Amino acid sequence: MSRGGAAPRRVLIRLPNWLGDALMARPALAALAAALPAAHRHVVGPGALLELLRGEGVWQSDAALGDPESGPARVREMGPWDAAIVFPPSFSSAWWALRCGARRRVGFRGDARAWLLTEALRRRARGDLHLSREYLQLVASLGAPAVALPPLTVVPQWAAAAHARVGDARVAIVAPGAIYGPAKCWPPESFAEVGRALTARALTVLVCGTAAEADRCAQVAAAIPGAIDLAGRTGLGELTALCARAYAVVCNDSGLGHLAAATGALTISVFGSTSSAWTAPLGPRAHVVQRA
């Protein structure tokens, strides 16, 4: 039973905005689904992240941010909502939950938004708890304890796209980019050295990243014999399937590292200025190297 009395029957969930954060919310989403199997759970978040996580089967309906269906007036009409879990720490996300008419609104304090929430949790110092455990604190208020988490679901269409891309080749992935630039990035020449070592193991190296990371990826791919540069050329689904079949994935502190780890792939994430205690990728074969 939730702290507020009877278990909620209709729950609104505001998904995190970033790939890594959304993947670190998977334990909380799974906990909610297990604890409230009869509840209708409606998720609002970035469309690409909804598509990525929809196959997990942990919610019944969703709407992409920016679509009319995600607006507070429309969501309010779909109610009433017994509770809202607000994962993002922004003022706007808490304001949205209030305007949607959720009776209980659970989120973290900060950004002058505590008055918008009925349950505003204080966060401990950054890194005291992994972000996934912080998210679990939010759903615990609805009576949802942690549960075992399976690997991220790879839907057949994604696997088919990955096979069309690389056939039956044995692949490894290097991902030399990261949001917020050089402060979070291992040098390109270091990724190239790793890539050449992987090539020596008879692996085809895929250099992956976003379109914004194309220059860095091209530099690395050019230094690895036989490498395939996929920067900006794959959707999240295909990239998920490629990670799931990879021999290894080597990356910075990035969304791709979280994605690879979630599939169960051997993932080595090189952290620099950021805290691995707070945001290390989650997975049975995920490892972190912290640069000095």
PDB file of C-alpha atoms in Angstrom:
ATOM      1  CA  MET A   1       0.000   0.000   0.000  1.00  0.00           C
ATOM      2  CA  SER A   2       1.238   3.496  -0.760  1.00  0.00           C
ATOM      3  CA  ARG A   3       2.068   5.990   1.961  1.00  0.00           C
ATOM      4  CA  GLY A   4      -1.004   8.014   1.050  1.00  0.00           C
ATOM      5  CA  GLY A   5      -3.470   5.177   1.794  1.00  0.00           C
ATOM      6  CA  ALA A   6      -5.138   3.080  -0.906  1.00  0.00           C
ATOM      7  CA  ALA A   7      -3.026   2.071  -3.882  1.00  0.00           C
ATOM      8  CA  PRO A   8      -3.450   4.501  -6.784  1.00  0.00           C
ATOM      9  CA  ARG A   9      -5.449   3.218  -9.726  1.00  0.00           C
ATOM     10  CA  ARG A  10      -4.345   5.817 -12.278  1.00  0.00           C
ATOM     11  CA  VAL A  11      -0.739   6.993 -12.307  1.00  0.00           C
ATOM     12  CA  LEU A  12       0.829   9.680 -14.467  1.00  0.00           C
ATOM     13  CA  ILE A  13       4.567   9.433 -15.107  1.00  0.00           C
ATOM     14  CA  ARG A  14       6.800  12.176 -16.489  1.00  0.00           C
ATOM     15  CA  LEU A  15       9.803  10.401 -18.020  1.00  0.00           C
ATOM     16  CA  PRO A  16      13.306  11.929 -17.815  1.00  0.00           C
ATOM     17  CA  ASN A  17      14.365  13.913 -20.874  1.00  0.00           C
ATOM     18  CA  TRP A  18      17.781  12.345 -21.497  1.00  0.00           C
ATOM     19  CA  LEU A  19      18.598   8.854 -22.734  1.00  0.00           C
ATOM     20  CA  GLY A  20      20.870   7.921 -19.840  1.00  0.00           C
ATOM     21  CA  ASP A  21      18.477   9.271 -17.220  1.00  0.00           C
ATOM     22  CA  ALA A  22      15.534   7.456 -18.802  1.00  0.00           C
ATOM     23  CA  LEU A  23      17.456   4.176 -18.740  1.00  0.00           C
ATOM     24  CA  MET A  24      18.359   4.773 -15.097  1.00  0.00           C
ATOM     25  CA  ALA A  25      14.620   5.167 -14.451  1.00  0.00           C
ATOM     26  CA  ARG A  26      13.973   1.612 -15.722  1.00  0.00           C
ATOM     27  CA  PRO A  27      14.211   0.075 -12.219  1.00  0.00           C
ATOM     28  CA  ALA A  28      11.620   2.539 -10.923  1.00  0.00           C
ATOM     29  CA  LEU A  29       9.303   1.921 -13.878  1.00  0.00           C
ATOM     30  CA  ALA A  30       9.595  -1.843 -13.388  1.00  0.00           C
ATOM     31  CA  ALA A  31       8.936  -1.448  -9.664  1.00  0.00           C
ATOM     32  CA  LEU A  32       5.757   0.514 -10.339  1.00  0.00           C
ATOM     33  CA  ALA A  33       4.525  -2.080 -12.813  1.00  0.00           C
ATOM     34  CA  ALA A  34       5.142  -4.912 -10.346  1.00  0.00           C
ATOM     35  CA  ALA A  35       3.631  -3.131  -7.345  1.00  0.00           C
ATOM     36  CA  LEU A  36       0.597  -1.687  -9.136  1.00  0.00           C
ATOM     37  CA  PRO A  37      -0.343  -4.262 -11.790  1.00  0.00           C
ATOM     38  CA  ALA A  38      -3.978  -3.145 -11.877  1.00  0.00           C
ATOM     39  CA  ALA A  39      -3.178   0.558 -12.139  1.00  0.00           C
ATOM     40  CA  HIS A  40      -3.306   2.391 -15.454  1.00  0.00           C
ATOM     41  CA  ARG A  41       0.114   3.962 -15.963  1.00  0.00           C
ATOM     42  CA  HIS A  42       0.359   6.769 -18.532  1.00  0.00           C
ATOM     43  CA  VAL A  43       3.814   8.025 -19.488  1.00  0.00           C
ATOM     44  CA  VAL A  44       4.735  11.338 -21.077  1.00  0.00           C
ATOM     45  CA  GLY A  45       8.249  12.000 -22.362  1.00  0.00           C
ATOM     46  CA  PRO A  46      10.418  12.452 -25.459  1.00  0.00           C
ATOM     47  CA  GLY A  47       9.046  10.399 -28.339  1.00  0.00           C
ATOM     48  CA  ALA A  48      12.301   8.568 -29.084  1.00  0.00           C
ATOM     49  CA  LEU A  49      12.589   7.435 -25.462  1.00  0.00           C
ATOM     50  CA  LEU A  50       8.991   6.252 -25.382  1.00  0.00           C
ATOM     51  CA  GLU A  51       9.665   4.176 -28.491  1.00  0.00           C
ATOM     52  CA  LEU A  52      12.796   2.737 -26.916  1.00  0.00           C
ATOM     53  CA  LEU A  53      11.095   1.691 -23.675  1.00  0.00           C
ATOM     54  CA  ARG A  54       7.599   0.846 -24.894  1.00  0.00           C
ATOM     55  CA  GLY A  55       8.526  -2.783 -25.480  1.00  0.00           C
ATOM     56  CA  GLU A  56       9.253  -3.215 -21.766  1.00  0.00           C
ATOM     57  CA  GLY A  57       5.513  -3.448 -21.155  1.00  0.00           C
ATOM     58  CA  VAL A  58       5.600  -1.361 -17.972  1.00  0.00           C
ATOM     59  CA  TRP A  59       2.882   1.123 -18.951  1.00  0.00           C
ATOM     60  CA  GLN A  60      -0.437   1.063 -20.759  1.00  0.00           C
ATOM     61  CA  SER A  61      -0.436   4.356 -22.684  1.00  0.00           C
ATOM     62  CA  ASP A  62       1.891   7.212 -23.538  1.00  0.00           C
ATOM     63  CA  ALA A  63       2.177  10.556 -25.291  1.00  0.00           C
ATOM     64  CA  ALA A  64       5.234  12.268 -26.738  1.00  0.00           C
ATOM     65  CA  LEU A  65       6.278  15.681 -25.504  1.00  0.00           C
ATOM     66  CA  GLY A  66       5.275  18.314 -28.014  1.00  0.00           C
ATOM     67  CA  ASP A  67       2.255  16.373 -29.231  1.00  0.00           C
ATOM     68  CA  PRO A  68      -1.182  17.794 -28.392  1.00  0.00           C
ATOM     69  CA  GLU A  69      -1.913  14.617 -26.416  1.00  0.00           C
ATOM     70  CA  SER A  70       0.845  15.512 -23.915  1.00  0.00           C
ATOM     71  CA  GLY A  71      -0.513  18.958 -23.077  1.00  0.00           C
ATOM     72  CA  PRO A  72      -1.796  19.402 -19.519  1.00  0.00           C
ATOM     73  CA  ALA A  73      -5.352  20.227 -20.598  1.00  0.00           C
ATOM     74  CA  ARG A  74      -5.599  17.030 -22.661  1.00  0.00           C
ATOM     75  CA  VAL A  75      -3.941  14.897 -19.979  1.00  0.00           C
ATOM     76  CA  ARG A  76      -6.287  16.348 -17.378  1.00  0.00           C
ATOM     77  CA  GLU A  77      -9.251  15.297 -19.524  1.00  0.00           C
ATOM     78  CA  MET A  78      -7.895  11.735 -19.510  1.00  0.00           C
ATOM     79  CA  GLY A  79      -7.943  11.692 -15.700  1.00  0.00           C
ATOM     80  CA  PRO A  80      -8.617  11.805 -12.914  1.00  0.00           C
ATOM     81  CA  TRP A  81      -5.069  10.943 -11.864  1.00  0.00           C
ATOM     82  CA  ASP A  82      -4.480   9.589  -8.385  1.00  0.00           C
ATOM     83  CA  ALA A  83      -0.750  10.273  -8.503  1.00  0.00           C
ATOM     84  CA  ALA A  84       2.042  11.628 -10.672  1.00  0.00           C
ATOM     85  CA  ILE A  85       5.696  10.614 -10.535  1.00  0.00           C
ATOM     86  CA  VAL A  86       7.837  13.500 -11.775  1.00  0.00           C
ATOM     87  CA  PHE A  87      11.311  12.199 -12.622  1.00  0.00           C
ATOM     88  CA  PRO A  88      12.818  15.384 -14.146  1.00  0.00           C
ATOM     89  CA  PRO A  89      14.021  17.959 -11.582  1.00  0.00           C
ATOM     90  CA  SER A  90      12.755  20.980 -13.526  1.00  0.00           C
ATOM     91  CA  PHE A  91      10.158  23.523 -12.437  1.00  0.00           C
ATOM     92  CA  SER A  92       8.284  23.053 -15.711  1.00  0.00           C
ATOM     93  CA  SER A  93       7.761  19.315 -15.199  1.00  0.00           C
ATOM     94  CA  ALA A  94       6.277  19.830 -11.716  1.00  0.00           C
ATOM     95  CA  TRP A  95       4.102  22.675 -13.029  1.00  0.00           C
ATOM     96  CA  TRP A  96       2.889  20.364 -15.789  1.00  0.00           C
ATOM     97  CA  ALA A  97       1.930  17.663 -13.250  1.00  0.00           C
ATOM     98  CA  LEU A  98      -0.038  20.188 -11.208  1.00  0.00           C
ATOM     99  CA  ARG A  99      -1.901  21.420 -14.272  1.00  0.00           C
ATOM    100  CA  CYS A 100      -2.709  17.824 -15.224  1.00  0.00           C
ATOM    101  CA  GLY A 101      -4.728  17.595 -12.017  1.00  0.00           C
ATOM    102  CA  ALA A 102      -2.813  14.785 -10.309  1.00  0.00           C
ATOM    103  CA  ARG A 103      -3.943  14.522  -6.688  1.00  0.00           C
ATOM    104  CA  ARG A 104      -0.517  13.405  -5.461  1.00  0.00           C
ATOM    105  CA  ARG A 105       2.610  14.765  -7.127  1.00  0.00           C
ATOM    106  CA  VAL A 106       5.879  13.137  -6.152  1.00  0.00           C
ATOM    107  CA  GLY A 107       9.262  14.537  -7.137  1.00  0.00           C
ATOM    108  CA  PHE A 108      12.488  16.017  -5.861  1.00  0.00           C
ATOM    109  CA  ARG A 109      12.888  19.414  -4.262  1.00  0.00           C
ATOM    110  CA  GLY A 110      14.834  22.052  -6.159  1.00  0.00           C
ATOM    111  CA  ASP A 111      14.355  24.721  -8.808  1.00  0.00           C
ATOM    112  CA  ALA A 112      11.897  26.516  -6.460  1.00  0.00           C
ATOM    113  CA  ARG A 113       9.253  23.912  -7.179  1.00  0.00           C
ATOM    114  CA  ALA A 114       8.541  22.233  -3.823  1.00  0.00           C
ATOM    115  CA  TRP A 115       5.199  24.054  -3.525  1.00  0.00           C
ATOM    116  CA  LEU A 116       4.038  22.408  -6.757  1.00  0.00           C
ATOM    117  CA  LEU A 117       4.528  18.924  -5.310  1.00  0.00           C
ATOM    118  CA  THR A 118       2.539  17.199  -2.588  1.00  0.00           C
ATOM    119  CA  GLU A 119       5.585  15.059  -1.749  1.00  0.00           C
ATOM    120  CA  ALA A 120       8.836  16.918  -2.372  1.00  0.00           C
ATOM    121  CA  LEU A 121      11.739  14.636  -1.484  1.00  0.00           C
ATOM    122  CA  ARG A 122      15.099  15.992  -0.408  1.00  0.00           C
ATOM    123  CA  ARG A 123      18.032  14.628  -2.350  1.00  0.00           C
ATOM    124  CA  ARG A 124      21.204  13.579  -0.608  1.00  0.00           C
ATOM    125  CA  ALA A 125      24.553  14.959  -1.750  1.00  0.00           C
ATOM    126  CA  ARG A 126      25.194  14.068  -5.376  1.00  0.00           C
ATOM    127  CA  GLY A 127      26.820  10.667  -5.583  1.00  0.00           C
ATOM    128  CA  ASP A 128      25.661   9.444  -2.166  1.00  0.00           C
ATOM    129  CA  LEU A 129      23.022   7.423  -4.009  1.00  0.00           C
ATOM    130  CA  HIS A 130      23.054   6.216  -7.590  1.00  0.00           C
ATOM    131  CA  LEU A 131      20.479   8.088  -9.661  1.00  0.00           C
ATOM    132  CA  SER A 132      18.525   4.875 -10.210  1.00  0.00           C
ATOM    133  CA  ARG A 133      18.168   4.503  -6.448  1.00  0.00           C
ATOM    134  CA  GLU A 134      17.028   8.112  -6.162  1.00  0.00           C
ATOM    135  CA  TYR A 135      14.325   7.362  -8.709  1.00  0.00           C
ATOM    136  CA  LEU A 136      13.351   4.285  -6.696  1.00  0.00           C
ATOM    137  CA  GLN A 137      12.823   6.563  -3.696  1.00  0.00           C
ATOM    138  CA  LEU A 138      10.175   8.431  -5.671  1.00  0.00           C
ATOM    139  CA  VAL A 139       8.144   5.337  -6.517  1.00  0.00           C
ATOM    140  CA  ALA A 140       8.586   3.883  -3.024  1.00  0.00           C
ATOM    141  CA  SER A 141       6.120   6.538  -1.874  1.00  0.00           C
ATOM    142  CA  LEU A 142       3.519   4.675  -3.958  1.00  0.00           C
ATOM    143  CA  GLY A 143       4.427   1.358  -2.362  1.00  0.00           C
ATOM    144  CA  ALA A 144       6.742   0.148  -5.122  1.00  0.00           C
ATOM    145  CA  PRO A 145       9.896  -1.617  -3.859  1.00  0.00           C
ATOM    146  CA  ALA A 146      12.759  -2.533  -6.183  1.00  0.00           C
ATOM    147  CA  VAL A 147      12.433  -5.659  -8.326  1.00  0.00           C
ATOM    148  CA  ALA A 148      14.820  -7.654 -10.512  1.00  0.00           C
ATOM    149  CA  LEU A 149      15.483  -5.927 -13.824  1.00  0.00           C
ATOM    150  CA  PRO A 150      15.812  -7.915 -17.071  1.00  0.00           C
ATOM    151  CA  PRO A 151      17.898  -6.696 -20.031  1.00  0.00           C
ATOM    152  CA  LEU A 152      16.404  -3.993 -22.207  1.00  0.00           C
ATOM    153  CA  THR A 153      13.953  -5.450 -24.708  1.00  0.00           C
ATOM    154  CA  VAL A 154      15.202  -5.626 -28.318  1.00  0.00           C
ATOM    155  CA  VAL A 155      12.193  -5.755 -30.613  1.00  0.00           C
ATOM    156  CA  PRO A 156      12.452  -7.840 -33.822  1.00  0.00           C
ATOM    157  CA  GLN A 157      12.394  -4.821 -36.138  1.00  0.00           C
ATOM    158  CA  TRP A 158      15.499  -3.412 -34.476  1.00  0.00           C
ATOM    159  CA  ALA A 159      17.326  -6.731 -34.728  1.00  0.00           C
ATOM    160  CA  ALA A 160      16.414  -6.936 -38.418  1.00  0.00           C
ATOM    161  CA  ALA A 161      17.754  -3.424 -39.030  1.00  0.00           C
ATOM    162  CA  ALA A 162      21.016  -4.291 -37.291  1.00  0.00           C
ATOM    163  CA  HIS A 163      21.391  -7.458 -39.361  1.00  0.00           C
ATOM    164  CA  ALA A 164      20.723  -5.508 -42.550  1.00  0.00           C
ATOM    165  CA  ARG A 165      23.496  -3.131 -41.524  1.00  0.00           C
ATOM    166  CA  VAL A 166      26.280  -5.577 -40.616  1.00  0.00           C
ATOM    167  CA  GLY A 167      25.043  -9.044 -41.552  1.00  0.00           C
ATOM    168  CA  ASP A 168      26.561 -11.788 -39.422  1.00  0.00           C
ATOM    169  CA  ALA A 169      29.787  -9.915 -38.719  1.00  0.00           C
ATOM    170  CA  ARG A 170      31.263 -10.069 -35.223  1.00  0.00           C
ATOM    171  CA  VAL A 171      31.219  -6.472 -34.108  1.00  0.00           C
ATOM    172  CA  ALA A 172      32.520  -4.223 -31.371  1.00  0.00           C
ATOM    173  CA  ILE A 173      31.492  -0.629 -30.789  1.00  0.00           C
ATOM    174  CA  VAL A 174      33.513   2.425 -29.867  1.00  0.00           C
ATOM    175  CA  ALA A 175      31.652   5.640 -29.125  1.00  0.00           C
ATOM    176  CA  PRO A 176      34.036   8.574 -28.712  1.00  0.00           C
ATOM    177  CA  GLY A 177      31.471  11.337 -28.175  1.00  0.00           C
ATOM    178  CA  ALA A 178      29.421  12.658 -25.260  1.00  0.00           C
ATOM    179  CA  ILE A 179      27.076  15.538 -24.567  1.00  0.00           C
ATOM    180  CA  TYR A 180      28.857  18.570 -23.058  1.00  0.00           C
ATOM    181  CA  GLY A 181      31.981  17.915 -25.072  1.00  0.00           C
ATOM    182  CA  PRO A 182      35.684  17.431 -24.293  1.00  0.00           C
ATOM    183  CA  ALA A 183      35.386  17.563 -20.479  1.00  0.00           C
ATOM    184  CA  LYS A 184      33.591  14.210 -20.588  1.00  0.00           C
ATOM    185  CA  CYS A 185      35.567  12.697 -23.482  1.00  0.00           C
ATOM    186  CA  TRP A 186      38.541  10.392 -23.635  1.00  0.00           C
ATOM    187  CA  PRO A 187      40.899  11.521 -26.445  1.00  0.00           C
ATOM    188  CA  PRO A 188      40.056  10.298 -29.976  1.00  0.00           C
ATOM    189  CA  GLU A 189      43.491   8.711 -30.340  1.00  0.00           C
ATOM    190  CA  SER A 190      42.805   6.553 -27.273  1.00  0.00           C
ATOM    191  CA  PHE A 191      39.570   5.280 -28.799  1.00  0.00           C
ATOM    192  CA  ALA A 192      41.429   4.601 -32.036  1.00  0.00           C
ATOM    193  CA  GLU A 193      44.032   2.551 -30.172  1.00  0.00           C
ATOM    194  CA  VAL A 194      41.287   0.478 -28.540  1.00  0.00           C
ATOM    195  CA  GLY A 195      39.608   0.067 -31.913  1.00  0.00           C
ATOM    196  CA  ARG A 196      42.775  -1.269 -33.509  1.00  0.00           C
ATOM    197  CA  ALA A 197      43.153  -3.778 -30.674  1.00  0.00           C
ATOM    198  CA  LEU A 198      39.596  -4.958 -31.268  1.00  0.00           C
ATOM    199  CA  THR A 199      40.253  -5.249 -34.997  1.00  0.00           C
ATOM    200  CA  ALA A 200      43.225  -7.474 -34.183  1.00  0.00           C
ATOM    201  CA  ARG A 201      40.708  -9.867 -32.584  1.00  0.00           C
ATOM    202  CA  ALA A 202      38.969 -10.237 -35.961  1.00  0.00           C
ATOM    203  CA  LEU A 203      36.136  -7.910 -34.959  1.00  0.00           C
ATOM    204  CA  THR A 204      34.507  -5.290 -37.153  1.00  0.00           C
ATOM    205  CA  VAL A 205      34.585  -2.003 -35.269  1.00  0.00           C
ATOM    206  CA  LEU A 206      31.523   0.228 -35.462  1.00  0.00           C
ATOM    207  CA  VAL A 207      32.147   3.850 -34.542  1.00  0.00           C
ATOM    208  CA  CYS A 208      28.852   5.145 -33.191  1.00  0.00           C
ATOM    209  CA  GLY A 209      27.544   8.516 -32.106  1.00  0.00           C
ATOM    210  CA  THR A 210      25.109  11.274 -32.902  1.00  0.00           C
ATOM    211  CA  ALA A 211      25.228  13.530 -35.949  1.00  0.00           C
ATOM    212  CA  ALA A 212      26.679  16.242 -33.708  1.00  0.00           C
ATOM    213  CA  GLU A 213      29.612  13.925 -32.962  1.00  0.00           C
ATOM    214  CA  ALA A 214      30.291  13.133 -36.623  1.00  0.00           C
ATOM    215  CA  ASP A 215      33.666  14.881 -36.844  1.00  0.00           C
ATOM    216  CA  ARG A 216      35.065  13.125 -33.794  1.00  0.00           C
ATOM    217  CA  CYS A 217      33.697   9.772 -34.965  1.00  0.00           C
ATOM    218  CA  ALA A 218      35.133  10.239 -38.455  1.00  0.00           C
ATOM    219  CA  GLN A 219      38.549  10.977 -36.962  1.00  0.00           C
ATOM    220  CA  VAL A 220      38.455   7.785 -34.920  1.00  0.00           C
ATOM    221  CA  ALA A 221      37.074   5.624 -37.746  1.00  0.00           C
ATOM    222  CA  ALA A 222      39.797   6.818 -40.117  1.00  0.00           C
ATOM    223  CA  ALA A 223      42.433   5.511 -37.703  1.00  0.00           C
ATOM    224  CA  ILE A 224      40.942   1.995 -37.388  1.00  0.00           C
ATOM    225  CA  PRO A 225      41.360  -0.409 -40.336  1.00  0.00           C
ATOM    226  CA  GLY A 226      38.005  -1.583 -41.656  1.00  0.00           C
ATOM    227  CA  ALA A 227      35.964   0.464 -39.197  1.00  0.00           C
ATOM    228  CA  ILE A 228      32.407   1.471 -40.132  1.00  0.00           C
ATOM    229  CA  ASP A 229      31.436   5.021 -39.209  1.00  0.00           C
ATOM    230  CA  LEU A 230      27.773   5.063 -38.131  1.00  0.00           C
ATOM    231  CA  ALA A 231      27.646   8.497 -36.510  1.00  0.00           C
ATOM    232  CA  GLY A 232      24.182   9.956 -37.034  1.00  0.00           C
ATOM    233  CA  ARG A 233      23.132   7.022 -39.237  1.00  0.00           C
ATOM    234  CA  THR A 234      21.246   4.805 -36.795  1.00  0.00           C
ATOM    235  CA  GLY A 235      18.061   5.233 -34.839  1.00  0.00           C
ATOM    236  CA  LEU A 236      17.910   4.289 -31.173  1.00  0.00           C
ATOM    237  CA  GLY A 237      16.265   0.964 -31.937  1.00  0.00           C
ATOM    238  CA  GLU A 238      18.907  -0.212 -34.388  1.00  0.00           C
ATOM    239  CA  LEU A 239      21.645   1.052 -32.081  1.00  0.00           C
ATOM    240  CA  THR A 240      20.119  -0.942 -29.229  1.00  0.00           C
ATOM    241  CA  ALA A 241      20.226  -4.114 -31.319  1.00  0.00           C
ATOM    242  CA  LEU A 242      23.815  -3.452 -32.397  1.00  0.00           C
ATOM    243  CA  CYS A 243      24.858  -2.985 -28.768  1.00  0.00           C
ATOM    244  CA  ALA A 244      23.088  -6.177 -27.726  1.00  0.00           C
ATOM    245  CA  ARG A 245      25.093  -8.273 -30.207  1.00  0.00           C
ATOM    246  CA  ALA A 246      28.428  -6.478 -29.733  1.00  0.00           C
ATOM    247  CA  TYR A 247      31.473  -8.265 -28.328  1.00  0.00           C
ATOM    248  CA  ALA A 248      32.192  -5.109 -26.338  1.00  0.00           C
ATOM    249  CA  VAL A 249      31.224  -1.443 -26.220  1.00  0.00           C
ATOM    250  CA  VAL A 250      33.789   1.192 -25.227  1.00  0.00           C
ATOM    251  CA  CYS A 251      32.511   4.705 -24.646  1.00  0.00           C
ATOM    252  CA  ASN A 252      32.599   7.870 -22.586  1.00  0.00           C
ATOM    253  CA  ASP A 253      30.077   8.801 -19.905  1.00  0.00           C
ATOM    254  CA  SER A 254      27.272   8.974 -22.433  1.00  0.00           C
ATOM    255  CA  GLY A 255      23.764   7.870 -23.225  1.00  0.00           C
ATOM    256  CA  LEU A 256      25.155   5.170 -25.490  1.00  0.00           C
ATOM    257  CA  GLY A 257      27.017   3.673 -22.545  1.00  0.00           C
ATOM    258  CA  HIS A 258      23.775   3.431 -20.605  1.00  0.00           C
ATOM    259  CA  LEU A 259      22.068   1.910 -23.631  1.00  0.00           C
ATOM    260  CA  ALA A 260      24.744  -0.738 -24.135  1.00  0.00           C
ATOM    261  CA  ALA A 261      24.824  -1.654 -20.453  1.00  0.00           C
ATOM    262  CA  ALA A 262      21.035  -1.998 -20.362  1.00  0.00           C
ATOM    263  CA  THR A 263      21.159  -4.626 -23.126  1.00  0.00           C
ATOM    264  CA  GLY A 264      23.588  -6.722 -21.095  1.00  0.00           C
ATOM    265  CA  ALA A 265      26.546  -6.004 -23.380  1.00  0.00           C
ATOM    266  CA  LEU A 266      30.080  -5.876 -22.014  1.00  0.00           C
ATOM    267  CA  THR A 267      30.375  -2.106 -21.563  1.00  0.00           C
ATOM    268  CA  ILE A 268      33.448  -0.104 -20.555  1.00  0.00           C
ATOM    269  CA  SER A 269      32.620   3.529 -19.791  1.00  0.00           C
ATOM    270  CA  VAL A 270      35.459   6.004 -19.334  1.00  0.00           C
ATOM    271  CA  PHE A 271      34.459   8.722 -16.868  1.00  0.00           C
ATOM    272  CA  GLY A 272      36.312  12.011 -16.540  1.00  0.00           C
ATOM    273  CA  SER A 273      34.775  15.044 -14.826  1.00  0.00           C
ATOM    274  CA  THR A 274      31.482  13.379 -13.907  1.00  0.00           C
ATOM    275  CA  SER A 275      30.595  11.165 -10.937  1.00  0.00           C
ATOM    276  CA  SER A 276      30.391   7.454 -11.661  1.00  0.00           C
ATOM    277  CA  ALA A 277      28.946   6.980  -8.162  1.00  0.00           C
ATOM    278  CA  TRP A 278      25.871   8.880  -9.318  1.00  0.00           C
ATOM    279  CA  THR A 279      25.468   7.908 -12.960  1.00  0.00           C
ATOM    280  CA  ALA A 280      27.407   4.715 -13.716  1.00  0.00           C
ATOM    281  CA  PRO A 281      25.594   2.629 -16.357  1.00  0.00           C
ATOM    282  CA  LEU A 282      23.411  -0.189 -15.036  1.00  0.00           C
ATOM    283  CA  GLY A 283      24.059  -3.681 -16.336  1.00  0.00           C
ATOM    284  CA  PRO A 284      25.495  -7.046 -15.315  1.00  0.00           C
ATOM    285  CA  ARG A 285      28.581  -6.492 -17.484  1.00  0.00           C
ATOM    286  CA  ALA A 286      28.987  -2.731 -17.113  1.00  0.00           C
ATOM    287  CA  HIS A 287      32.371  -1.460 -15.938  1.00  0.00           C
ATOM    288  CA  VAL A 288      33.669   2.042 -15.257  1.00  0.00           C
ATOM    289  CA  VAL A 289      37.173   3.422 -15.691  1.00  0.00           C
ATOM    290  CA  GLN A 290      37.548   6.730 -13.829  1.00  0.00           C
ATOM    291  CA  ARG A 291      40.179   9.016 -15.320  1.00  0.00           C
ATOM    292  CA  ALA A 292      42.316  10.965 -12.855  1.00  0.00           C
TER     293      ALA A 292
END
